[in-house]
Amino acid sequence: MLVTAFHDLVLGGRCVGCDRPGRVLCLPCRDDLQPTPRPAWPSPVPAGLREPWAAAPYDGTVRAMVLGHKEHRRLALTGPLGDLLAAAVAALLTDVAPDPARVVLVPVPSRPSSTRARGHDPTAAMTRVAAAVLRAHGLDVRRAALLRTRRGLADQAGLDAAGRAANLAGALRAHAPAVARLARAGRPVHVVVTDDVVTTGATAAESQRALTAVGLPPLGVAAVAATARRTPA
Ligand SMILES: [Zn+2]
């Protein structure tokens, strides 16, 4: 991460929050990033969606961070994004499982073609950081990549709520070997789905469906940010 920050500096990087030359996220902008985790129910609510929590509204610096990380490979943002995600996970757990043992964070999977094009898997990376942050606070939390995309899944961007739901029906599946590894440990687990942004909730609901189908119903969904609620037309 230091190397990336240095790289940004040498190559004339700019803060994604205020455009000031230098670090990818300047210290004043980073200090301003106070997570405000709250339930982030989309409207309409997809069938079966469990509690979604987000650490911030999807605008301003947070939006710029998510996009810079995802689309422009500003990898120095993985840490601050992971911190925000950890705050959302902690708030969700406080609400639904005040004394949770063995929490497993399951990132919403990216399509393999997206990961190749971007050169990284942003949600997986920030989920790894969030798990480490929560472990540092004494919680029994780790990350497990239990979900995979099916072939033929289109990019969700540009689709409306109905289009997203149709595109996503049956789009994700649990990865049997990873689920088996988890089961071998024997003890029950508390599963939380993690994502970067909650928009319509369709991806979160599909992730829950796929995990519930293998006997791992998630407690809820935690995300860095959520878009403003949509009012049904
Ligand atoms: Zn700044």
PDB file of N, CA and C in Angstrom, residues 125-227:
ATOM      1  N   ALA A 125     -10.982  -7.670  -1.905  1.00  0.00           N
ATOM      2  CA  ALA A 125      -9.848  -7.021  -1.237  1.00  0.00           C
ATOM      3  C   ALA A 125     -10.303  -6.227  -0.018  1.00  0.00           C
ATOM      4  N   MET A 126     -11.388  -5.451  -0.160  1.00  0.00           N
ATOM      5  CA  MET A 126     -11.817  -4.648   0.993  1.00  0.00           C
ATOM      6  C   MET A 126     -12.427  -5.534   2.085  1.00  0.00           C
ATOM      7  N   THR A 127     -12.981  -6.679   1.688  1.00  0.00           N
ATOM      8  CA  THR A 127     -13.528  -7.612   2.680  1.00  0.00           C
ATOM      9  C   THR A 127     -12.398  -8.230   3.507  1.00  0.00           C
ATOM     10  N   ARG A 128     -11.268  -8.496   2.839  1.00  0.00           N
ATOM     11  CA  ARG A 128     -10.121  -9.050   3.566  1.00  0.00           C
ATOM     12  C   ARG A 128      -9.663  -8.054   4.636  1.00  0.00           C
ATOM     13  N   VAL A 129      -9.601  -6.784   4.268  1.00  0.00           N
ATOM     14  CA  VAL A 129      -9.199  -5.748   5.226  1.00  0.00           C
ATOM     15  C   VAL A 129     -10.223  -5.651   6.365  1.00  0.00           C
ATOM     16  N   ALA A 130     -11.513  -5.666   6.020  1.00  0.00           N
ATOM     17  CA  ALA A 130     -12.547  -5.535   7.052  1.00  0.00           C
ATOM     18  C   ALA A 130     -12.435  -6.671   8.072  1.00  0.00           C
ATOM     19  N   ALA A 131     -12.201  -7.891   7.593  1.00  0.00           N
ATOM     20  CA  ALA A 131     -12.068  -9.032   8.508  1.00  0.00           C
ATOM     21  C   ALA A 131     -10.874  -8.823   9.444  1.00  0.00           C
ATOM     22  N   ALA A 132      -9.764  -8.325   8.891  1.00  0.00           N
ATOM     23  CA  ALA A 132      -8.569  -8.098   9.713  1.00  0.00           C
ATOM     24  C   ALA A 132      -8.822  -7.012  10.763  1.00  0.00           C
ATOM     25  N   VAL A 133      -9.530  -5.954  10.365  1.00  0.00           N
ATOM     26  CA  VAL A 133      -9.840  -4.859  11.295  1.00  0.00           C
ATOM     27  C   VAL A 133     -10.687  -5.390  12.460  1.00  0.00           C
ATOM     28  N   LEU A 134     -11.694  -6.218  12.138  1.00  0.00           N
ATOM     29  CA  LEU A 134     -12.589  -6.732  13.175  1.00  0.00           C
ATOM     30  C   LEU A 134     -11.877  -7.737  14.079  1.00  0.00           C
ATOM     31  N   ARG A 135     -10.966  -8.528  13.492  1.00  0.00           N
ATOM     32  CA  ARG A 135     -10.163  -9.442  14.328  1.00  0.00           C
ATOM     33  C   ARG A 135      -9.301  -8.653  15.302  1.00  0.00           C
ATOM     34  N   ALA A 136      -8.767  -7.526  14.819  1.00  0.00           N
ATOM     35  CA  ALA A 136      -7.936  -6.683  15.685  1.00  0.00           C
ATOM     36  C   ALA A 136      -8.747  -6.129  16.859  1.00  0.00           C
ATOM     37  N   HIS A 137     -10.087  -6.080  16.678  1.00  0.00           N
ATOM     38  CA  HIS A 137     -10.958  -5.647  17.777  1.00  0.00           C
ATOM     39  C   HIS A 137     -11.465  -6.839  18.588  1.00  0.00           C
ATOM     40  N   GLY A 138     -10.863  -8.005  18.385  1.00  0.00           N
ATOM     41  CA  GLY A 138     -11.184  -9.156  19.221  1.00  0.00           C
ATOM     42  C   GLY A 138     -12.332 -10.011  18.732  1.00  0.00           C
ATOM     43  N   LEU A 139     -12.865  -9.725  17.547  1.00  0.00           N
ATOM     44  CA  LEU A 139     -13.971 -10.538  17.029  1.00  0.00           C
ATOM     45  C   LEU A 139     -13.428 -11.712  16.215  1.00  0.00           C
ATOM     46  N   ASP A 140     -14.185 -12.806  16.242  1.00  0.00           N
ATOM     47  CA  ASP A 140     -13.795 -14.010  15.503  1.00  0.00           C
ATOM     48  C   ASP A 140     -14.380 -13.910  14.085  1.00  0.00           C
ATOM     49  N   VAL A 141     -13.671 -13.197  13.228  1.00  0.00           N
ATOM     50  CA  VAL A 141     -14.187 -12.903  11.886  1.00  0.00           C
ATOM     51  C   VAL A 141     -13.154 -13.279  10.842  1.00  0.00           C
ATOM     52  N   ARG A 142     -13.610 -13.983   9.818  1.00  0.00           N
ATOM     53  CA  ARG A 142     -12.727 -14.144   8.668  1.00  0.00           C
ATOM     54  C   ARG A 142     -13.511 -14.090   7.383  1.00  0.00           C
ATOM     55  N   ARG A 143     -12.768 -14.103   6.300  1.00  0.00           N
ATOM     56  CA  ARG A 143     -13.359 -13.961   4.983  1.00  0.00           C
ATOM     57  C   ARG A 143     -13.366 -15.323   4.306  1.00  0.00           C
ATOM     58  N   ALA A 144     -14.409 -15.669   3.609  1.00  0.00           N
ATOM     59  CA  ALA A 144     -14.423 -16.898   2.828  1.00  0.00           C
ATOM     60  C   ALA A 144     -15.118 -16.622   1.500  1.00  0.00           C
ATOM     61  N   ALA A 145     -14.418 -16.888   0.412  1.00  0.00           N
ATOM     62  CA  ALA A 145     -14.981 -16.655  -0.928  1.00  0.00           C
ATOM     63  C   ALA A 145     -15.861 -17.851  -1.284  1.00  0.00           C
ATOM     64  N   LEU A 146     -17.094 -17.828  -0.808  1.00  0.00           N
ATOM     65  CA  LEU A 146     -17.973 -18.989  -0.988  1.00  0.00           C
ATOM     66  C   LEU A 146     -18.805 -18.906  -2.260  1.00  0.00           C
ATOM     67  N   LEU A 147     -18.862 -17.724  -2.875  1.00  0.00           N
ATOM     68  CA  LEU A 147     -19.762 -17.555  -4.023  1.00  0.00           C
ATOM     69  C   LEU A 147     -18.994 -17.413  -5.334  1.00  0.00           C
ATOM     70  N   ARG A 148     -19.619 -17.907  -6.397  1.00  0.00           N
ATOM     71  CA  ARG A 148     -19.073 -17.765  -7.757  1.00  0.00           C
ATOM     72  C   ARG A 148     -20.190 -17.270  -8.665  1.00  0.00           C
ATOM     73  N   THR A 149     -19.794 -16.617  -9.753  1.00  0.00           N
ATOM     74  CA  THR A 149     -20.805 -16.206 -10.734  1.00  0.00           C
ATOM     75  C   THR A 149     -20.997 -17.332 -11.745  1.00  0.00           C
ATOM     76  N   ARG A 150     -22.197 -17.385 -12.315  1.00  0.00           N
ATOM     77  CA  ARG A 150     -22.433 -18.304 -13.421  1.00  0.00           C
ATOM     78  C   ARG A 150     -22.050 -17.624 -14.721  1.00  0.00           C
ATOM     79  N   ARG A 151     -21.782 -18.428 -15.713  1.00  0.00           N
ATOM     80  CA  ARG A 151     -21.485 -17.873 -17.040  1.00  0.00           C
ATOM     81  C   ARG A 151     -22.693 -17.114 -17.572  1.00  0.00           C
ATOM     82  N   GLY A 152     -22.434 -16.092 -18.386  1.00  0.00           N
ATOM     83  CA  GLY A 152     -23.529 -15.399 -19.050  1.00  0.00           C
ATOM     84  C   GLY A 152     -24.096 -14.249 -18.251  1.00  0.00           C
ATOM     85  N   LEU A 153     -23.508 -13.987 -17.089  1.00  0.00           N
ATOM     86  CA  LEU A 153     -23.986 -12.890 -16.267  1.00  0.00           C
ATOM     87  C   LEU A 153     -23.544 -11.564 -16.890  1.00  0.00           C
ATOM     88  N   ALA A 154     -24.506 -10.658 -17.128  1.00  0.00           N
ATOM     89  CA  ALA A 154     -24.176  -9.369 -17.728  1.00  0.00           C
ATOM     90  C   ALA A 154     -23.758  -8.378 -16.648  1.00  0.00           C
ATOM     91  N   ASP A 155     -23.081  -7.309 -17.065  1.00  0.00           N
ATOM     92  CA  ASP A 155     -22.731  -6.239 -16.135  1.00  0.00           C
ATOM     93  C   ASP A 155     -24.025  -5.604 -15.627  1.00  0.00           C
ATOM     94  N   GLN A 156     -24.122  -5.397 -14.311  1.00  0.00           N
ATOM     95  CA  GLN A 156     -25.351  -4.857 -13.728  1.00  0.00           C
ATOM     96  C   GLN A 156     -25.527  -3.368 -14.026  1.00  0.00           C
ATOM     97  N   ALA A 157     -24.395  -2.678 -14.264  1.00  0.00           N
ATOM     98  CA  ALA A 157     -24.492  -1.227 -14.468  1.00  0.00           C
ATOM     99  C   ALA A 157     -25.389  -0.953 -15.668  1.00  0.00           C
ATOM    100  N   GLY A 158     -26.246   0.028 -15.545  1.00  0.00           N
ATOM    101  CA  GLY A 158     -27.103   0.397 -16.672  1.00  0.00           C
ATOM    102  C   GLY A 158     -28.417  -0.350 -16.709  1.00  0.00           C
ATOM    103  N   LEU A 159     -28.601  -1.332 -15.831  1.00  0.00           N
ATOM    104  CA  LEU A 159     -29.881  -2.040 -15.786  1.00  0.00           C
ATOM    105  C   LEU A 159     -30.751  -1.432 -14.682  1.00  0.00           C
ATOM    106  N   ASP A 160     -32.059  -1.391 -14.918  1.00  0.00           N
ATOM    107  CA  ASP A 160     -32.954  -0.913 -13.859  1.00  0.00           C
ATOM    108  C   ASP A 160     -33.247  -2.057 -12.890  1.00  0.00           C
ATOM    109  N   ALA A 161     -34.072  -1.793 -11.887  1.00  0.00           N
ATOM    110  CA  ALA A 161     -34.289  -2.788 -10.837  1.00  0.00           C
ATOM    111  C   ALA A 161     -34.815  -4.098 -11.404  1.00  0.00           C
ATOM    112  N   ALA A 162     -35.788  -4.019 -12.317  1.00  0.00           N
ATOM    113  CA  ALA A 162     -36.357  -5.246 -12.882  1.00  0.00           C
ATOM    114  C   ALA A 162     -35.321  -5.970 -13.738  1.00  0.00           C
ATOM    115  N   GLY A 163     -34.551  -5.197 -14.501  1.00  0.00           N
ATOM    116  CA  GLY A 163     -33.505  -5.785 -15.348  1.00  0.00           C
ATOM    117  C   GLY A 163     -32.438  -6.472 -14.521  1.00  0.00           C
ATOM    118  N   ARG A 164     -32.080  -5.853 -13.408  1.00  0.00           N
ATOM    119  CA  ARG A 164     -31.069  -6.454 -12.528  1.00  0.00           C
ATOM    120  C   ARG A 164     -31.576  -7.758 -11.945  1.00  0.00           C
ATOM    121  N   ALA A 165     -32.813  -7.751 -11.511  1.00  0.00           N
ATOM    122  CA  ALA A 165     -33.379  -8.953 -10.900  1.00  0.00           C
ATOM    123  C   ALA A 165     -33.410 -10.095 -11.914  1.00  0.00           C
ATOM    124  N   ALA A 166     -33.808  -9.779 -13.168  1.00  0.00           N
ATOM    125  CA  ALA A 166     -33.888 -10.817 -14.199  1.00  0.00           C
ATOM    126  C   ALA A 166     -32.496 -11.335 -14.539  1.00  0.00           C
ATOM    127  N   ASN A 167     -31.544 -10.422 -14.669  1.00  0.00           N
ATOM    128  CA  ASN A 167     -30.165 -10.805 -14.992  1.00  0.00           C
ATOM    129  C   ASN A 167     -29.582 -11.697 -13.902  1.00  0.00           C
ATOM    130  N   LEU A 168     -29.993 -11.421 -12.664  1.00  0.00           N
ATOM    131  CA  LEU A 168     -29.354 -12.091 -11.529  1.00  0.00           C
ATOM    132  C   LEU A 168     -30.030 -13.382 -11.097  1.00  0.00           C
ATOM    133  N   ALA A 169     -31.235 -13.663 -11.611  1.00  0.00           N
ATOM    134  CA  ALA A 169     -31.935 -14.855 -11.132  1.00  0.00           C
ATOM    135  C   ALA A 169     -31.068 -16.096 -11.393  1.00  0.00           C
ATOM    136  N   GLY A 170     -30.657 -16.758 -10.342  1.00  0.00           N
ATOM    137  CA  GLY A 170     -29.816 -17.948 -10.473  1.00  0.00           C
ATOM    138  C   GLY A 170     -28.400 -17.650 -10.910  1.00  0.00           C
ATOM    139  N   ALA A 171     -27.970 -16.374 -10.797  1.00  0.00           N
ATOM    140  CA  ALA A 171     -26.669 -15.970 -11.344  1.00  0.00           C
ATOM    141  C   ALA A 171     -25.497 -16.385 -10.469  1.00  0.00           C
ATOM    142  N   LEU A 172     -25.744 -16.604  -9.196  1.00  0.00           N
ATOM    143  CA  LEU A 172     -24.651 -16.943  -8.286  1.00  0.00           C
ATOM    144  C   LEU A 172     -24.850 -18.349  -7.740  1.00  0.00           C
ATOM    145  N   ARG A 173     -23.749 -18.972  -7.390  1.00  0.00           N
ATOM    146  CA  ARG A 173     -23.848 -20.291  -6.777  1.00  0.00           C
ATOM    147  C   ARG A 173     -22.754 -20.395  -5.730  1.00  0.00           C
ATOM    148  N   ALA A 174     -23.011 -21.235  -4.733  1.00  0.00           N
ATOM    149  CA  ALA A 174     -21.992 -21.479  -3.720  1.00  0.00           C
ATOM    150  C   ALA A 174     -20.952 -22.427  -4.297  1.00  0.00           C
ATOM    151  N   HIS A 175     -19.695 -22.181  -3.945  1.00  0.00           N
ATOM    152  CA  HIS A 175     -18.590 -23.004  -4.424  1.00  0.00           C
ATOM    153  C   HIS A 175     -18.456 -24.200  -3.479  1.00  0.00           C
ATOM    154  N   ALA A 176     -18.838 -25.392  -3.964  1.00  0.00           N
ATOM    155  CA  ALA A 176     -18.962 -26.563  -3.084  1.00  0.00           C
ATOM    156  C   ALA A 176     -17.694 -26.856  -2.268  1.00  0.00           C
ATOM    157  N   PRO A 177     -16.495 -26.850  -2.861  1.00  0.00           N
ATOM    158  CA  PRO A 177     -15.306 -27.153  -2.047  1.00  0.00           C
ATOM    159  C   PRO A 177     -15.103 -26.157  -0.906  1.00  0.00           C
ATOM    160  N   ALA A 178     -15.389 -24.873  -1.164  1.00  0.00           N
ATOM    161  CA  ALA A 178     -15.210 -23.863  -0.113  1.00  0.00           C
ATOM    162  C   ALA A 178     -16.226 -24.061   1.003  1.00  0.00           C
ATOM    163  N   VAL A 179     -17.460 -24.420   0.624  1.00  0.00           N
ATOM    164  CA  VAL A 179     -18.495 -24.679   1.632  1.00  0.00           C
ATOM    165  C   VAL A 179     -18.118 -25.911   2.459  1.00  0.00           C
ATOM    166  N   ALA A 180     -17.579 -26.933   1.785  1.00  0.00           N
ATOM    167  CA  ALA A 180     -17.188 -28.165   2.488  1.00  0.00           C
ATOM    168  C   ALA A 180     -16.066 -27.881   3.488  1.00  0.00           C
ATOM    169  N   ARG A 181     -15.115 -27.028   3.084  1.00  0.00           N
ATOM    170  CA  ARG A 181     -14.015 -26.669   3.988  1.00  0.00           C
ATOM    171  C   ARG A 181     -14.563 -26.017   5.255  1.00  0.00           C
ATOM    172  N   LEU A 182     -15.534 -25.142   5.066  1.00  0.00           N
ATOM    173  CA  LEU A 182     -16.140 -24.448   6.197  1.00  0.00           C
ATOM    174  C   LEU A 182     -16.869 -25.437   7.100  1.00  0.00           C
ATOM    175  N   ALA A 183     -17.582 -26.394   6.474  1.00  0.00           N
ATOM    176  CA  ALA A 183     -18.384 -27.355   7.232  1.00  0.00           C
ATOM    177  C   ALA A 183     -17.496 -28.288   8.047  1.00  0.00           C
ATOM    178  N   ARG A 184     -16.275 -28.577   7.533  1.00  0.00           N
ATOM    179  CA  ARG A 184     -15.399 -29.525   8.226  1.00  0.00           C
ATOM    180  C   ARG A 184     -15.042 -29.059   9.628  1.00  0.00           C
ATOM    181  N   ALA A 185     -14.999 -27.740   9.832  1.00  0.00           N
ATOM    182  CA  ALA A 185     -14.657 -27.225  11.164  1.00  0.00           C
ATOM    183  C   ALA A 185     -15.760 -27.533  12.179  1.00  0.00           C
ATOM    184  N   GLY A 186     -16.962 -27.835  11.690  1.00  0.00           N
ATOM    185  CA  GLY A 186     -17.991 -28.365  12.583  1.00  0.00           C
ATOM    186  C   GLY A 186     -18.848 -27.349  13.304  1.00  0.00           C
ATOM    187  N   ARG A 187     -18.254 -26.261  13.782  1.00  0.00           N
ATOM    188  CA  ARG A 187     -19.044 -25.309  14.578  1.00  0.00           C
ATOM    189  C   ARG A 187     -19.934 -24.466  13.671  1.00  0.00           C
ATOM    190  N   PRO A 188     -21.065 -24.007  14.204  1.00  0.00           N
ATOM    191  CA  PRO A 188     -21.923 -23.151  13.378  1.00  0.00           C
ATOM    192  C   PRO A 188     -21.232 -21.825  13.056  1.00  0.00           C
ATOM    193  N   VAL A 189     -21.631 -21.241  11.943  1.00  0.00           N
ATOM    194  CA  VAL A 189     -21.049 -19.962  11.557  1.00  0.00           C
ATOM    195  C   VAL A 189     -22.153 -18.923  11.370  1.00  0.00           C
ATOM    196  N   HIS A 190     -21.771 -17.666  11.557  1.00  0.00           N
ATOM    197  CA  HIS A 190     -22.644 -16.541  11.246  1.00  0.00           C
ATOM    198  C   HIS A 190     -22.139 -15.924   9.952  1.00  0.00           C
ATOM    199  N   VAL A 191     -22.953 -15.986   8.917  1.00  0.00           N
ATOM    200  CA  VAL A 191     -22.523 -15.509   7.606  1.00  0.00           C
ATOM    201  C   VAL A 191     -23.038 -14.100   7.361  1.00  0.00           C
ATOM    202  N   VAL A 192     -22.162 -13.231   6.880  1.00  0.00           N
ATOM    203  CA  VAL A 192     -22.541 -11.877   6.464  1.00  0.00           C
ATOM    204  C   VAL A 192     -22.045 -11.676   5.034  1.00  0.00           C
ATOM    205  N   VAL A 193     -22.942 -11.279   4.151  1.00  0.00           N
ATOM    206  CA  VAL A 193     -22.569 -10.971   2.772  1.00  0.00           C
ATOM    207  C   VAL A 193     -21.980  -9.562   2.737  1.00  0.00           C
ATOM    208  N   THR A 194     -20.889  -9.374   2.011  1.00  0.00           N
ATOM    209  CA  THR A 194     -20.298  -8.034   1.911  1.00  0.00           C
ATOM    210  C   THR A 194     -20.291  -7.566   0.457  1.00  0.00           C
ATOM    211  N   ASP A 195     -20.481  -6.255   0.285  1.00  0.00           N
ATOM    212  CA  ASP A 195     -20.497  -5.676  -1.064  1.00  0.00           C
ATOM    213  C   ASP A 195     -19.967  -4.249  -0.979  1.00  0.00           C
ATOM    214  N   ASP A 196     -19.656  -3.666  -2.133  1.00  0.00           N
ATOM    215  CA  ASP A 196     -19.195  -2.277  -2.093  1.00  0.00           C
ATOM    216  C   ASP A 196     -20.376  -1.318  -1.952  1.00  0.00           C
ATOM    217  N   VAL A 197     -21.374  -1.452  -2.830  1.00  0.00           N
ATOM    218  CA  VAL A 197     -22.493  -0.507  -2.819  1.00  0.00           C
ATOM    219  C   VAL A 197     -23.818  -1.266  -2.899  1.00  0.00           C
ATOM    220  N   VAL A 198     -24.751  -0.932  -2.028  1.00  0.00           N
ATOM    221  CA  VAL A 198     -26.112  -1.451  -2.143  1.00  0.00           C
ATOM    222  C   VAL A 198     -26.907  -0.479  -3.017  1.00  0.00           C
ATOM    223  N   THR A 199     -27.414  -0.975  -4.163  1.00  0.00           N
ATOM    224  CA  THR A 199     -28.251  -0.118  -5.012  1.00  0.00           C
ATOM    225  C   THR A 199     -29.685  -0.635  -4.947  1.00  0.00           C
ATOM    226  N   THR A 200     -30.023  -1.618  -5.795  1.00  0.00           N
ATOM    227  CA  THR A 200     -31.392  -2.148  -5.744  1.00  0.00           C
ATOM    228  C   THR A 200     -31.521  -3.274  -4.719  1.00  0.00           C
ATOM    229  N   GLY A 201     -30.396  -3.812  -4.255  1.00  0.00           N
ATOM    230  CA  GLY A 201     -30.423  -4.950  -3.344  1.00  0.00           C
ATOM    231  C   GLY A 201     -30.529  -6.287  -4.062  1.00  0.00           C
ATOM    232  N   ALA A 202     -30.584  -6.261  -5.408  1.00  0.00           N
ATOM    233  CA  ALA A 202     -30.767  -7.507  -6.161  1.00  0.00           C
ATOM    234  C   ALA A 202     -29.570  -8.444  -5.997  1.00  0.00           C
ATOM    235  N   THR A 203     -28.357  -7.902  -6.044  1.00  0.00           N
ATOM    236  CA  THR A 203     -27.170  -8.741  -5.893  1.00  0.00           C
ATOM    237  C   THR A 203     -27.119  -9.352  -4.502  1.00  0.00           C
ATOM    238  N   ALA A 204     -27.449  -8.531  -3.505  1.00  0.00           N
ATOM    239  CA  ALA A 204     -27.437  -9.019  -2.127  1.00  0.00           C
ATOM    240  C   ALA A 204     -28.453 -10.141  -1.956  1.00  0.00           C
ATOM    241  N   ALA A 205     -29.653  -9.947  -2.512  1.00  0.00           N
ATOM    242  CA  ALA A 205     -30.700 -10.962  -2.364  1.00  0.00           C
ATOM    243  C   ALA A 205     -30.299 -12.255  -3.074  1.00  0.00           C
ATOM    244  N   GLU A 206     -29.675 -12.128  -4.245  1.00  0.00           N
ATOM    245  CA  GLU A 206     -29.244 -13.325  -4.972  1.00  0.00           C
ATOM    246  C   GLU A 206     -28.113 -14.043  -4.211  1.00  0.00           C
ATOM    247  N   SER A 207     -27.227 -13.282  -3.589  1.00  0.00           N
ATOM    248  CA  SER A 207     -26.162 -13.886  -2.776  1.00  0.00           C
ATOM    249  C   SER A 207     -26.767 -14.661  -1.615  1.00  0.00           C
ATOM    250  N   GLN A 208     -27.767 -14.065  -0.973  1.00  0.00           N
ATOM    251  CA  GLN A 208     -28.436 -14.736   0.146  1.00  0.00           C
ATOM    252  C   GLN A 208     -29.100 -16.022  -0.304  1.00  0.00           C
ATOM    253  N   ARG A 209     -29.767 -15.949  -1.467  1.00  0.00           N
ATOM    254  CA  ARG A 209     -30.449 -17.139  -1.982  1.00  0.00           C
ATOM    255  C   ARG A 209     -29.442 -18.279  -2.184  1.00  0.00           C
ATOM    256  N   ALA A 210     -28.298 -17.959  -2.819  1.00  0.00           N
ATOM    257  CA  ALA A 210     -27.310 -18.995  -3.120  1.00  0.00           C
ATOM    258  C   ALA A 210     -26.708 -19.588  -1.844  1.00  0.00           C
ATOM    259  N   LEU A 211     -26.512 -18.756  -0.832  1.00  0.00           N
ATOM    260  CA  LEU A 211     -25.941 -19.261   0.424  1.00  0.00           C
ATOM    261  C   LEU A 211     -26.975 -20.051   1.223  1.00  0.00           C
ATOM    262  N   THR A 212     -28.207 -19.574   1.221  1.00  0.00           N
ATOM    263  CA  THR A 212     -29.273 -20.277   1.932  1.00  0.00           C
ATOM    264  C   THR A 212     -29.487 -21.660   1.321  1.00  0.00           C
ATOM    265  N   ALA A 213     -29.308 -21.778  -0.002  1.00  0.00           N
ATOM    266  CA  ALA A 213     -29.501 -23.050  -0.696  1.00  0.00           C
ATOM    267  C   ALA A 213     -28.504 -24.111  -0.238  1.00  0.00           C
ATOM    268  N   VAL A 214     -27.364 -23.694   0.323  1.00  0.00           N
ATOM    269  CA  VAL A 214     -26.405 -24.679   0.831  1.00  0.00           C
ATOM    270  C   VAL A 214     -26.380 -24.683   2.358  1.00  0.00           C
ATOM    271  N   GLY A 215     -27.466 -24.188   2.960  1.00  0.00           N
ATOM    272  CA  GLY A 215     -27.589 -24.281   4.417  1.00  0.00           C
ATOM    273  C   GLY A 215     -26.838 -23.211   5.185  1.00  0.00           C
ATOM    274  N   LEU A 216     -26.514 -22.091   4.510  1.00  0.00           N
ATOM    275  CA  LEU A 216     -25.796 -21.013   5.187  1.00  0.00           C
ATOM    276  C   LEU A 216     -26.557 -19.691   5.058  1.00  0.00           C
ATOM    277  N   PRO A 217     -27.763 -19.609   5.630  1.00  0.00           N
ATOM    278  CA  PRO A 217     -28.521 -18.362   5.497  1.00  0.00           C
ATOM    279  C   PRO A 217     -27.792 -17.207   6.178  1.00  0.00           C
ATOM    280  N   PRO A 218     -27.526 -16.121   5.444  1.00  0.00           N
ATOM    281  CA  PRO A 218     -26.779 -15.006   6.029  1.00  0.00           C
ATOM    282  C   PRO A 218     -27.608 -14.214   7.036  1.00  0.00           C
ATOM    283  N   LEU A 219     -26.909 -13.595   7.990  1.00  0.00           N
ATOM    284  CA  LEU A 219     -27.556 -12.696   8.940  1.00  0.00           C
ATOM    285  C   LEU A 219     -28.009 -11.426   8.247  1.00  0.00           C
ATOM    286  N   GLY A 220     -27.261 -11.015   7.246  1.00  0.00           N
ATOM    287  CA  GLY A 220     -27.570  -9.770   6.565  1.00  0.00           C
ATOM    288  C   GLY A 220     -26.464  -9.419   5.591  1.00  0.00           C
ATOM    289  N   VAL A 221     -26.507  -8.175   5.151  1.00  0.00           N
ATOM    290  CA  VAL A 221     -25.571  -7.689   4.147  1.00  0.00           C
ATOM    291  C   VAL A 221     -24.904  -6.431   4.684  1.00  0.00           C
ATOM    292  N   ALA A 222     -23.588  -6.331   4.527  1.00  0.00           N
ATOM    293  CA  ALA A 222     -22.876  -5.124   4.923  1.00  0.00           C
ATOM    294  C   ALA A 222     -22.175  -4.547   3.703  1.00  0.00           C
ATOM    295  N   ALA A 223     -22.288  -3.236   3.542  1.00  0.00           N
ATOM    296  CA  ALA A 223     -21.685  -2.583   2.384  1.00  0.00           C
ATOM    297  C   ALA A 223     -20.988  -1.299   2.807  1.00  0.00           C
ATOM    298  N   VAL A 224     -20.053  -0.860   1.983  1.00  0.00           N
ATOM    299  CA  VAL A 224     -19.393   0.416   2.225  1.00  0.00           C
ATOM    300  C   VAL A 224     -20.415   1.546   2.149  1.00  0.00           C
ATOM    301  N   ALA A 225     -21.270   1.484   1.126  1.00  0.00           N
ATOM    302  CA  ALA A 225     -22.171   2.614   0.883  1.00  0.00           C
ATOM    303  C   ALA A 225     -23.488   2.125   0.312  1.00  0.00           C
ATOM    304  N   ALA A 226     -24.482   3.008   0.363  1.00  0.00           N
ATOM    305  CA  ALA A 226     -25.786   2.718  -0.244  1.00  0.00           C
ATOM    306  C   ALA A 226     -26.249   3.940  -1.007  1.00  0.00           C
ATOM    307  N   THR A 227     -26.857   3.693  -2.171  1.00  0.00           N
ATOM    308  CA  THR A 227     -27.452   4.799  -2.922  1.00  0.00           C
ATOM    309  C   THR A 227     -28.707   5.268  -2.195  1.00  0.00           C
TER     310      THR A 227
END
